[in-house]
mmCIF file of C-alpha atoms and ligand atoms in Angstrom:
data_model
loop_
_atom_site.group_PDB
_atom_site.id
_atom_site.type_symbol
_atom_site.label_atom_id
_atom_site.label_comp_id
_atom_site.label_asym_id
_atom_site.label_seq_id
_atom_site.Cartn_x
_atom_site.Cartn_y
_atom_site.Cartn_z
ATOM 1 C CA MET A 1 116.626 94.164 98.582
ATOM 2 C CA SER A 2 116.725 98.039 100.202
ATOM 3 C CA ALA A 3 114.685 99.967 97.495
ATOM 4 C CA ASP A 4 111.223 101.869 98.703
ATOM 5 C CA ILE A 5 108.296 100.070 98.844
ATOM 6 C CA PHE A 6 104.942 101.507 99.028
ATOM 7 C CA VAL A 7 102.163 100.163 100.997
ATOM 8 C CA THR A 8 98.265 100.556 101.249
ATOM 9 C CA GLY A 9 96.048 99.816 103.953
ATOM 10 C CA GLY A 10 98.812 100.072 105.797
ATOM 11 C CA SER A 11 96.800 100.466 109.246
ATOM 12 C CA GLY A 12 94.742 97.457 109.079
ATOM 13 C CA PHE A 13 95.677 93.952 109.309
ATOM 14 C CA VAL A 14 97.859 93.269 106.359
ATOM 15 C CA GLY A 15 99.271 96.024 105.502
ATOM 16 C CA ALA A 16 99.968 97.284 109.098
ATOM 17 C CA ALA A 17 101.865 93.746 109.083
ATOM 18 C CA THR A 18 103.442 94.288 105.798
ATOM 19 C CA VAL A 19 104.576 97.845 106.680
ATOM 20 C CA ARG A 20 105.912 95.696 110.428
ATOM 21 C CA TYR A 21 107.455 92.937 108.182
ATOM 22 C CA LEU A 22 109.561 95.067 105.114
ATOM 23 C CA SER A 23 111.053 97.336 106.950
ATOM 24 C CA ASN A 24 112.671 94.160 109.504
ATOM 25 C CA ALA A 25 113.879 92.958 106.844
ATOM 26 C CA GLY A 26 115.975 96.023 105.744
ATOM 27 C CA TYR A 27 113.428 97.967 102.802
ATOM 28 C CA TRP A 28 112.166 101.337 103.519
ATOM 29 C CA VAL A 29 108.814 101.724 103.313
ATOM 30 C CA ARG A 30 106.150 104.552 103.060
ATOM 31 C CA ALA A 31 102.404 103.650 103.096
ATOM 32 C CA LEU A 32 99.276 105.603 102.436
ATOM 33 C CA SER A 33 97.464 106.740 105.477
ATOM 34 C CA ARG A 34 93.745 108.745 106.049
ATOM 35 C CA SER A 35 94.543 108.968 109.354
ATOM 36 C CA GLU A 36 96.840 111.705 112.621
ATOM 37 C CA ALA A 37 95.381 107.108 114.124
ATOM 38 C CA SER A 38 96.454 105.502 110.777
ATOM 39 C CA ASP A 39 99.967 107.778 110.875
ATOM 40 C CA ARG A 40 100.878 106.279 113.927
ATOM 41 C CA ALA A 41 99.520 102.703 113.064
ATOM 42 C CA ILE A 42 103.180 103.164 110.684
ATOM 43 C CA ARG A 43 105.512 104.894 112.679
ATOM 44 C CA ALA A 44 104.394 101.547 115.282
ATOM 45 C CA ALA A 45 104.828 99.264 113.007
ATOM 46 C CA GLY A 46 108.543 100.875 111.063
ATOM 47 C CA GLY A 47 107.806 102.511 108.202
ATOM 48 C CA GLU A 48 106.917 106.306 106.807
ATOM 49 C CA PRO A 49 102.961 107.768 106.626
ATOM 50 C CA VAL A 50 101.491 109.378 103.405
ATOM 51 C CA ARG A 51 98.630 111.221 104.219
ATOM 52 C CA GLY A 52 96.137 110.851 101.465
ATOM 53 C CA ASP A 53 93.771 108.279 100.030
ATOM 54 C CA LEU A 54 93.099 105.959 97.346
ATOM 55 C CA GLU A 55 90.635 108.091 95.544
ATOM 56 C CA SER A 56 93.677 111.374 96.167
ATOM 57 C CA VAL A 57 96.705 108.983 95.323
ATOM 58 C CA SER A 58 99.502 110.394 93.213
ATOM 59 C CA GLY A 59 102.593 110.148 91.661
ATOM 60 C CA THR A 60 104.533 112.406 94.636
ATOM 61 C CA HIS A 61 103.067 109.110 97.131
ATOM 62 C CA LEU A 62 104.731 107.013 94.922
ATOM 63 C CA ALA A 63 107.995 109.200 93.550
ATOM 64 C CA GLY A 64 110.300 106.896 93.840
ATOM 65 C CA CYS A 65 109.592 103.955 95.665
ATOM 66 C CA GLU A 66 110.490 100.223 92.630
ATOM 67 C CA ALA A 67 107.380 98.278 94.054
ATOM 68 C CA VAL A 68 104.319 98.780 95.849
ATOM 69 C CA VAL A 69 101.555 96.855 97.884
ATOM 70 C CA HIS A 70 98.516 96.525 97.675
ATOM 71 C CA ALA A 71 96.532 95.732 100.810
ATOM 72 C CA ALA A 72 93.871 98.566 101.170
ATOM 73 C CA ALA A 73 90.121 97.444 100.455
ATOM 74 C CA HIS A 74 85.865 98.075 101.838
ATOM 75 C CA VAL A 75 86.828 95.271 103.887
ATOM 76 C CA ARG A 76 83.006 94.431 104.567
ATOM 77 C CA ALA A 77 80.372 92.105 103.951
ATOM 78 C CA TRP A 78 77.637 94.996 104.258
ATOM 79 C CA GLY A 79 77.670 98.547 102.296
ATOM 80 C CA ARG A 80 77.167 100.217 99.615
ATOM 81 C CA TRP A 81 77.900 98.604 96.653
ATOM 82 C CA ARG A 82 78.770 102.457 94.953
ATOM 83 C CA ASP A 83 81.587 102.781 98.676
ATOM 84 C CA PHE A 84 82.899 99.086 97.211
ATOM 85 C CA ARG A 85 83.377 100.560 93.919
ATOM 86 C CA ARG A 86 84.888 103.057 95.490
ATOM 87 C CA VAL A 87 87.522 101.659 97.187
ATOM 88 C CA ASN A 88 88.334 98.022 95.247
ATOM 89 C CA VAL A 89 87.602 98.659 91.529
ATOM 90 C CA ALA A 90 88.441 103.044 91.202
ATOM 91 C CA GLY A 91 90.883 102.746 93.835
ATOM 92 C CA THR A 92 93.144 99.985 92.531
ATOM 93 C CA ALA A 93 92.664 101.276 88.596
ATOM 94 C CA ARG A 94 93.405 105.228 89.957
ATOM 95 C CA LEU A 95 96.891 103.352 92.025
ATOM 96 C CA LEU A 96 97.523 100.420 89.456
ATOM 97 C CA ALA A 97 98.201 103.981 87.224
ATOM 98 C CA VAL A 98 99.634 106.582 89.433
ATOM 99 C CA ALA A 99 102.345 103.201 89.947
ATOM 100 C CA ARG A 100 102.546 102.666 86.507
ATOM 101 C CA GLU A 101 103.678 106.543 85.286
ATOM 102 C CA ALA A 102 105.474 106.350 89.235
ATOM 103 C CA GLY A 103 107.086 104.280 87.273
ATOM 104 C CA VAL A 104 106.436 101.703 90.002
ATOM 105 C CA ARG A 105 108.054 97.315 88.920
ATOM 106 C CA ARG A 106 106.254 95.345 91.204
ATOM 107 C CA PHE A 107 102.941 95.495 91.875
ATOM 108 C CA ILE A 108 101.924 92.984 94.621
ATOM 109 C CA HIS A 109 97.753 92.822 94.555
ATOM 110 C CA ILE A 110 96.453 91.710 98.357
ATOM 111 C CA GLY A 111 93.154 89.511 96.171
ATOM 112 C CA THR A 112 91.421 86.291 98.256
ATOM 113 C CA GLU A 113 89.668 83.944 96.929
ATOM 114 C CA ALA A 114 86.440 85.513 97.709
ATOM 115 C CA ALA A 115 87.109 86.770 94.383
ATOM 116 C CA LEU A 116 86.259 83.623 93.084
ATOM 117 C CA PHE A 117 83.032 83.214 95.034
ATOM 118 C CA HIS A 118 79.266 83.252 93.735
ATOM 119 C CA GLY A 119 78.065 81.193 96.750
ATOM 120 C CA GLN A 120 79.283 77.897 95.682
ATOM 121 C CA PRO A 121 81.069 75.673 96.496
ATOM 122 C CA MET A 122 85.334 75.630 96.450
ATOM 123 C CA CYS A 123 87.450 72.169 97.324
ATOM 124 C CA ASP A 124 90.873 71.346 96.551
ATOM 125 C CA ILE A 125 90.411 74.238 93.500
ATOM 126 C CA ALA A 126 93.845 75.279 91.645
ATOM 127 C CA GLU A 127 94.396 79.450 91.084
ATOM 128 C CA ASP A 128 92.567 77.798 87.178
ATOM 129 C CA ASP A 129 89.598 76.281 88.107
ATOM 130 C CA LEU A 130 87.703 79.041 88.712
ATOM 131 C CA PRO A 131 86.743 82.191 86.931
ATOM 132 C CA LEU A 132 86.493 85.786 88.217
ATOM 133 C CA ALA A 133 83.467 86.187 89.855
ATOM 134 C CA LEU A 134 82.756 89.128 87.959
ATOM 135 C CA ARG A 135 78.457 88.628 88.075
ATOM 136 C CA SER A 136 78.624 87.371 92.143
ATOM 137 C CA PRO A 137 75.932 88.674 94.149
ATOM 138 C CA TYR A 138 78.603 90.207 96.754
ATOM 139 C CA PRO A 139 79.901 93.718 97.038
ATOM 140 C CA TYR A 140 82.903 92.917 98.684
ATOM 141 C CA ALA A 141 83.728 89.718 95.919
ATOM 142 C CA ARG A 142 82.504 90.974 92.434
ATOM 143 C CA THR A 143 83.893 94.585 92.934
ATOM 144 C CA LYS A 144 87.492 92.119 94.307
ATOM 145 C CA ALA A 145 87.319 90.223 90.580
ATOM 146 C CA GLU A 146 87.166 93.331 89.258
ATOM 147 C CA ALA A 147 90.080 94.862 90.968
ATOM 148 C CA GLU A 148 92.144 91.419 90.419
ATOM 149 C CA ARG A 149 90.813 91.375 86.452
ATOM 150 C CA LEU A 150 92.440 95.280 86.350
ATOM 151 C CA VAL A 151 95.749 94.172 88.296
ATOM 152 C CA ARG A 152 96.532 91.143 86.129
ATOM 153 C CA ALA A 153 95.534 93.550 82.672
ATOM 154 C CA ALA A 154 97.786 95.826 84.214
ATOM 155 C CA ASP A 155 100.510 93.487 83.961
ATOM 156 C CA ASP A 156 103.118 95.014 80.805
ATOM 157 C CA PRO A 157 106.669 92.962 80.553
ATOM 158 C CA VAL A 158 107.741 95.827 77.368
ATOM 159 C CA ARG A 159 107.259 98.776 80.447
ATOM 160 C CA GLY A 160 108.885 96.480 82.876
ATOM 161 C CA PHE A 161 105.751 97.552 85.289
ATOM 162 C CA ARG A 162 105.482 93.671 86.552
ATOM 163 C CA THR A 163 102.160 92.761 87.915
ATOM 164 C CA ILE A 164 101.121 89.733 91.769
ATOM 165 C CA VAL A 165 97.786 88.635 93.240
ATOM 166 C CA LEU A 166 98.024 87.036 96.363
ATOM 167 C CA ARG A 167 94.948 85.358 97.878
ATOM 168 C CA PRO A 168 95.176 83.826 101.004
ATOM 169 C CA ARG A 169 92.023 82.705 102.359
ATOM 170 C CA MET A 170 90.889 83.425 106.201
ATOM 171 C CA ILE A 171 94.102 85.848 107.226
ATOM 172 C CA TRP A 172 93.830 85.310 111.435
ATOM 173 C CA GLY A 173 96.905 86.048 113.443
ATOM 174 C CA PRO A 174 97.352 89.065 116.025
ATOM 175 C CA GLY A 175 96.494 92.255 115.188
ATOM 176 C CA ASP A 176 93.640 90.711 113.379
ATOM 177 C CA ARG A 177 90.044 93.260 112.453
ATOM 178 C CA THR A 178 87.786 91.132 111.701
ATOM 179 C CA LEU A 179 87.640 86.992 112.124
ATOM 180 C CA LEU A 180 88.381 86.927 116.365
ATOM 181 C CA PRO A 181 86.715 90.141 117.192
ATOM 182 C CA ALA A 182 83.678 89.393 114.773
ATOM 183 C CA LEU A 183 82.965 85.864 117.138
ATOM 184 C CA ALA A 184 83.409 87.505 120.189
ATOM 185 C CA GLN A 185 81.299 89.994 119.624
ATOM 186 C CA MET A 186 78.571 87.209 118.223
ATOM 187 C CA VAL A 187 79.330 85.266 121.020
ATOM 188 C CA GLU A 188 79.127 88.178 124.337
ATOM 189 C CA THR A 189 75.341 89.463 121.909
ATOM 190 C CA GLY A 190 74.473 85.821 122.234
ATOM 191 C CA ARG A 191 74.273 85.410 118.215
ATOM 192 C CA PHE A 192 76.666 83.060 117.830
ATOM 193 C CA ALA A 193 75.109 79.779 116.597
ATOM 194 C CA TRP A 194 77.572 77.377 114.000
ATOM 195 C CA VAL A 195 76.144 76.582 110.659
ATOM 196 C CA ASP A 196 76.539 72.808 110.147
ATOM 197 C CA HIS A 197 77.596 71.850 113.225
ATOM 198 C CA GLY A 198 80.806 74.350 111.065
ATOM 199 C CA ARG A 199 81.125 70.479 109.853
ATOM 200 C CA ALA A 200 83.243 72.891 105.835
ATOM 201 C CA ALA A 201 86.415 72.172 105.625
ATOM 202 C CA THR A 202 88.089 75.061 105.165
ATOM 203 C CA SER A 203 92.137 76.552 103.950
ATOM 204 C CA THR A 204 92.667 79.716 106.505
ATOM 205 C CA THR A 205 96.503 81.776 106.494
ATOM 206 C CA HIS A 206 98.555 83.295 109.012
ATOM 207 C CA ILE A 207 99.146 86.993 108.272
ATOM 208 C CA ASP A 208 103.404 85.826 109.151
ATOM 209 C CA ASN A 209 102.526 83.126 106.370
ATOM 210 C CA LEU A 210 101.218 85.859 104.349
ATOM 211 C CA THR A 211 103.790 88.467 105.753
ATOM 212 C CA ARG A 212 106.301 85.586 103.590
ATOM 213 C CA ALA A 213 104.642 85.389 100.720
ATOM 214 C CA ILE A 214 103.977 89.157 99.976
ATOM 215 C CA ALA A 215 108.050 89.464 100.529
ATOM 216 C CA LEU A 216 108.124 86.936 98.543
ATOM 217 C CA ALA A 217 106.458 87.336 95.320
ATOM 218 C CA LEU A 218 108.390 91.514 94.937
ATOM 219 C CA GLU A 219 111.203 89.133 94.185
ATOM 220 C CA HIS A 220 109.854 86.119 92.726
ATOM 221 C CA GLY A 221 106.468 84.585 90.587
ATOM 222 C CA GLU A 222 106.444 85.531 86.564
ATOM 223 C CA GLY A 223 104.014 88.951 86.090
ATOM 224 C CA GLY A 224 100.732 88.911 85.406
ATOM 225 C CA SER A 225 100.543 85.458 88.159
ATOM 226 C CA VAL A 226 98.353 84.474 91.024
ATOM 227 C CA PHE A 227 98.686 82.733 93.999
ATOM 228 C CA PHE A 228 96.533 81.521 96.903
ATOM 229 C CA ILE A 229 98.753 81.882 99.994
ATOM 230 C CA THR A 230 97.456 79.511 102.330
ATOM 231 C CA ASP A 231 98.640 77.487 105.777
ATOM 232 C CA GLY A 232 99.090 74.739 103.527
ATOM 233 C CA GLU A 233 96.146 72.752 105.925
ATOM 234 C CA THR A 234 92.655 71.502 106.313
ATOM 235 C CA VAL A 235 90.391 71.980 109.100
ATOM 236 C CA THR A 236 86.730 71.767 109.563
ATOM 237 C CA LEU A 237 85.314 75.362 110.427
ATOM 238 C CA ARG A 238 84.197 73.683 114.104
ATOM 239 C CA ASP A 239 87.657 72.567 115.092
ATOM 240 C CA PHE A 240 89.466 75.829 114.240
ATOM 241 C CA LEU A 241 87.326 78.496 114.974
ATOM 242 C CA SER A 242 86.563 76.828 119.002
ATOM 243 C CA ARG A 243 90.582 76.479 118.704
ATOM 244 C CA LEU A 244 91.213 80.411 117.613
ATOM 245 C CA ALA A 245 88.512 80.930 120.358
ATOM 246 C CA ALA A 246 89.902 78.661 122.978
ATOM 247 C CA SER A 247 93.417 80.888 122.302
ATOM 248 C CA ILE A 248 91.534 84.162 124.136
ATOM 249 C CA GLY A 249 89.463 82.105 126.551
ATOM 250 C CA LEU A 250 86.021 81.456 124.187
ATOM 251 C CA THR A 251 84.344 78.827 124.875
ATOM 252 C CA LEU A 252 81.729 78.774 121.445
ATOM 253 C CA PRO A 253 78.285 77.780 121.888
ATOM 254 C CA ASP A 254 77.541 74.414 120.923
ATOM 255 C CA ARG A 255 74.335 76.000 118.952
ATOM 256 C CA SER A 256 73.845 75.128 115.369
ATOM 257 C CA VAL A 257 71.680 75.918 112.438
ATOM 258 C CA PRO A 258 71.005 74.372 109.011
ATOM 259 C CA GLY A 259 73.075 76.049 106.397
ATOM 260 C CA GLY A 260 70.403 75.953 104.456
ATOM 261 C CA TRP A 261 68.110 77.488 106.198
ATOM 262 C CA LEU A 262 70.815 80.024 107.160
ATOM 263 C CA ARG A 263 71.104 80.661 102.804
ATOM 264 C CA THR A 264 67.727 81.427 102.963
ATOM 265 C CA ILE A 265 66.241 83.315 105.451
ATOM 266 C CA ALA A 266 69.331 85.777 104.761
ATOM 267 C CA PHE A 267 67.546 85.694 101.290
ATOM 268 C CA VAL A 268 64.790 87.474 102.224
ATOM 269 C CA VAL A 269 65.429 89.215 105.036
ATOM 270 C CA GLU A 270 69.433 91.082 103.354
ATOM 271 C CA PRO A 271 67.250 93.079 100.315
ATOM 272 C CA THR A 272 64.581 93.935 102.391
ATOM 273 C CA TRP A 273 67.230 94.681 104.729
ATOM 274 C CA ARG A 274 68.520 97.308 102.130
ATOM 275 C CA PHE A 275 66.070 99.702 101.229
ATOM 276 C CA LEU A 276 64.270 100.012 104.650
ATOM 277 C CA ALA A 277 67.835 100.500 107.347
ATOM 278 C CA PRO A 278 70.641 99.981 104.231
ATOM 279 C CA GLU A 279 72.977 102.519 107.140
ATOM 280 C CA ARG A 280 72.968 99.491 109.711
ATOM 281 C CA GLU A 281 74.097 95.448 108.756
ATOM 282 C CA PRO A 282 72.117 92.972 108.750
ATOM 283 C CA PRO A 283 72.211 90.443 112.061
ATOM 284 C CA ILE A 284 73.065 88.032 108.191
ATOM 285 C CA THR A 285 73.771 88.772 105.270
ATOM 286 C CA ARG A 286 73.805 86.164 101.865
ATOM 287 C CA MET A 287 77.861 86.444 101.197
ATOM 288 C CA VAL A 288 78.987 86.184 104.870
ATOM 289 C CA ALA A 289 75.565 82.538 104.832
ATOM 290 C CA ALA A 290 77.309 81.518 101.953
ATOM 291 C CA MET A 291 80.446 81.232 102.583
ATOM 292 C CA LEU A 292 79.443 79.507 106.812
ATOM 293 C CA ALA A 293 77.844 76.019 104.744
ATOM 294 C CA CYS A 294 80.206 75.959 102.366
ATOM 295 C CA PRO A 295 83.927 74.548 101.465
ATOM 296 C CA CYS A 296 86.830 76.598 100.771
ATOM 297 C CA THR A 297 90.168 74.850 100.484
ATOM 298 C CA LEU A 298 92.475 76.256 98.078
ATOM 299 C CA ARG A 299 95.847 74.582 96.311
ATOM 300 C CA ILE A 300 99.243 76.218 97.159
ATOM 301 C CA ASP A 301 101.358 74.194 94.376
ATOM 302 C CA ARG A 302 101.940 76.799 92.430
ATOM 303 C CA ALA A 303 102.777 79.533 95.417
ATOM 304 C CA ARG A 304 105.775 76.072 96.739
ATOM 305 C CA SER A 305 106.858 76.237 92.889
ATOM 306 C CA GLU A 306 107.274 79.514 91.734
ATOM 307 C CA LEU A 307 108.085 81.453 94.270
ATOM 308 C CA GLY A 308 109.540 79.102 96.685
ATOM 309 C CA TYR A 309 106.507 79.956 99.264
ATOM 310 C CA ARG A 310 106.741 77.263 101.748
ATOM 311 C CA PRO A 311 104.315 78.169 105.396
ATOM 312 C CA VAL A 312 106.242 79.529 108.330
ATOM 313 C CA VAL A 313 103.855 79.181 111.515
ATOM 314 C CA SER A 314 101.400 75.552 111.118
ATOM 315 C CA VAL A 315 97.910 75.939 112.292
ATOM 316 C CA GLU A 316 98.944 74.570 116.059
ATOM 317 C CA GLU A 317 101.438 77.047 116.192
ATOM 318 C CA GLY A 318 100.404 80.013 115.363
ATOM 319 C CA LEU A 319 97.515 79.926 117.821
ATOM 320 C CA ALA A 320 100.211 78.097 120.334
ATOM 321 C CA ARG A 321 101.654 81.862 120.021
ATOM 322 C CA LEU A 322 97.949 83.651 120.137
ATOM 323 C CA ARG A 323 96.933 82.067 123.272
ATOM 324 C CA GLN A 324 100.945 82.925 125.126
ATOM 325 C CA SER A 325 100.261 86.866 124.245
ATOM 326 C CA ALA A 326 96.277 86.504 125.215
ATOM 327 C CA ILE A 327 98.060 85.019 128.701
ATOM 328 C CA ARG A 328 101.152 87.216 128.893
ATOM 329 C CA SER A 329 98.084 90.435 128.845
ATOM 330 C CA ALA A 330 96.550 88.646 130.903
ATOM 331 C CA ARG A 331 93.404 87.847 129.222
ATOM 332 C CA VAL A 332 93.028 84.081 129.408
ATOM 333 C CA PRO A 333 94.845 82.062 133.180
ATOM 334 C CA ASN A 334 97.942 81.063 132.171
ATOM 335 C CA PRO A 335 97.684 77.025 133.159
ATOM 336 C CA GLU A 336 101.229 76.981 134.680
ATOM 337 C CA GLY A 337 101.587 79.477 136.261
ATOM 338 C CA ALA A 338 98.390 79.072 139.382
ATOM 339 C CA GLY A 339 99.055 79.006 142.198
ATOM 340 C CA ALA A 340 102.855 80.714 141.745
ATOM 341 C CA GLY A 341 103.614 83.553 143.852
HETATM 342 N N1 NAP B 1 91.063 90.005 106.468
HETATM 343 C C1 NAP B 1 91.040 89.367 105.999
HETATM 344 O O1 NAP B 1 90.921 87.495 106.525
HETATM 345 C C2 NAP B 1 90.874 89.121 104.191
HETATM 346 C C3 NAP B 1 91.526 87.476 103.624
HETATM 347 C C4 NAP B 1 91.548 87.684 102.648
HETATM 348 C C5 NAP B 1 91.699 88.782 101.478
HETATM 349 N N2 NAP B 1 91.889 90.116 102.601
HETATM 350 C C6 NAP B 1 92.680 91.281 101.858
HETATM 351 O O2 NAP B 1 93.711 91.877 102.418
HETATM 352 C C7 NAP B 1 92.896 93.080 101.837
HETATM 353 C C8 NAP B 1 93.174 93.506 103.440
HETATM 354 O O3 NAP B 1 92.320 93.174 105.051
HETATM 355 P P1 NAP B 1 92.539 93.539 106.495
HETATM 356 O O4 NAP B 1 91.809 92.181 106.653
HETATM 357 O O5 NAP B 1 93.860 93.945 106.148
HETATM 358 O O6 NAP B 1 91.420 95.318 106.214
HETATM 359 P P2 NAP B 1 90.888 95.742 107.235
HETATM 360 O O7 NAP B 1 92.337 95.481 108.103
HETATM 361 O O8 NAP B 1 90.482 96.426 106.945
HETATM 362 O O9 NAP B 1 91.865 96.465 106.194
HETATM 363 C C9 NAP B 1 91.667 98.186 105.566
HETATM 364 C C10 NAP B 1 92.983 98.742 104.783
HETATM 365 O O10 NAP B 1 93.235 99.613 103.597
HETATM 366 C C11 NAP B 1 92.434 101.777 104.398
HETATM 367 N N3 NAP B 1 91.746 102.373 103.416
HETATM 368 C C12 NAP B 1 90.260 101.647 103.189
HETATM 369 N N4 NAP B 1 90.070 102.528 102.484
HETATM 370 C C13 NAP B 1 90.908 102.888 101.992
HETATM 371 C C14 NAP B 1 90.863 104.097 101.147
HETATM 372 N N5 NAP B 1 89.892 105.055 99.860
HETATM 373 N N6 NAP B 1 91.869 104.944 100.993
HETATM 374 C C15 NAP B 1 93.237 104.143 101.304
HETATM 375 N N7 NAP B 1 92.759 103.148 102.703
HETATM 376 C C16 NAP B 1 91.730 102.618 102.198
HETATM 377 C C17 NAP B 1 92.523 101.345 105.520
HETATM 378 O O11 NAP B 1 92.683 102.345 105.971
HETATM 379 P P3 NAP B 1 91.885 102.666 107.663
HETATM 380 O O12 NAP B 1 92.580 102.232 108.806
HETATM 381 O O13 NAP B 1 92.220 104.556 106.974
HETATM 382 O O14 NAP B 1 90.732 103.253 107.256
HETATM 383 C C18 NAP B 1 92.831 99.989 106.417
HETATM 384 O O15 NAP B 1 94.683 100.020 106.132
HETATM 385 C C19 NAP B 1 92.353 93.230 101.694
HETATM 386 O O16 NAP B 1 92.803 93.189 100.458
HETATM 387 C C20 NAP B 1 91.317 92.196 101.783
HETATM 388 O O17 NAP B 1 90.521 92.181 100.406
HETATM 389 C C21 NAP B 1 91.423 89.461 103.737
#
């Protein structure tokens, strides 16, 4: 297939990797861009930027595109409810309507397991085990749940407008703008602590596994379906984050706080903070405290059987690649090169 694909969020972590993967695979990729910096990021990934945002996207932007990959979102642990709603819910609703009118045939939505999250453990769950968290106290989780509901409801076999939701968990790898930078910043500012010694089990999703799943979903999978996408391995937060940090030469401190205590603190701090200093992110939010304290492991049997998905990068291999690229950019010393001339 070498159809035109329209990507949103093409300047972000997931979107840029998607633009790169799809253009390398022979697709023509056009991507929504809000700025010159985003234009550059999209061009560097092999796509063609078109100016606009989710609030103004129109049929002209999508003209001639067979499929949409919707990766743009307000991806934050903190912010005003109205900003989450404007981008994640109203933006998704507008894009769906415009795509349908423009004759798009397939709409791939980058969802998240957080769309199910209201503060509970999620152990070894399949896609339909839990309802969408439409009353989640966390703005990101609730608005991603609402967005997912809209996407699933928009699936229309009669008109040939098919929608698919992919739910990755904890995306990592080259280009990550969230996980590793946040870890590095917490360590540098002395704010890092484990929660319950990092014992919570988690699934993770290497960016190359996600882009592979996106490419598969463009061709396979029943419209209206939802798929968890992960690395297919279970790790503990402690093991994974320690090794992730080590890949760029960071050592995570040993300090740990009890999850129950942290969640109580966040429960008290967040509303007070929202009242007194809503523009500044508090040191801990209720959502982050809950996510760090709760196990979250996801089954990918459905993606395996219906999309033909297989992780293409293991956790071990992804970490080794990060380390190699940190060595190449001289962020960490090369143990094998010590003393070499
Ligand atoms: N990162 C994770 O661990 C993770 C896990 C599960 C699911 N997800 C999902 O994956 C998707 C991509 O996340 P990411 O990590 O790639 O986030 P990201 O790096 O923060 O990128 C967000 C993208 O959305 C764009 N955007 C934001 N508001 C917009 C608006 N109003 N109109 C148009 N574009 C807008 C941004 O454009 P600018 O560059 O102009 O700001 C950027 O390109 C999201 O849907 C997120 O919910 C992420």
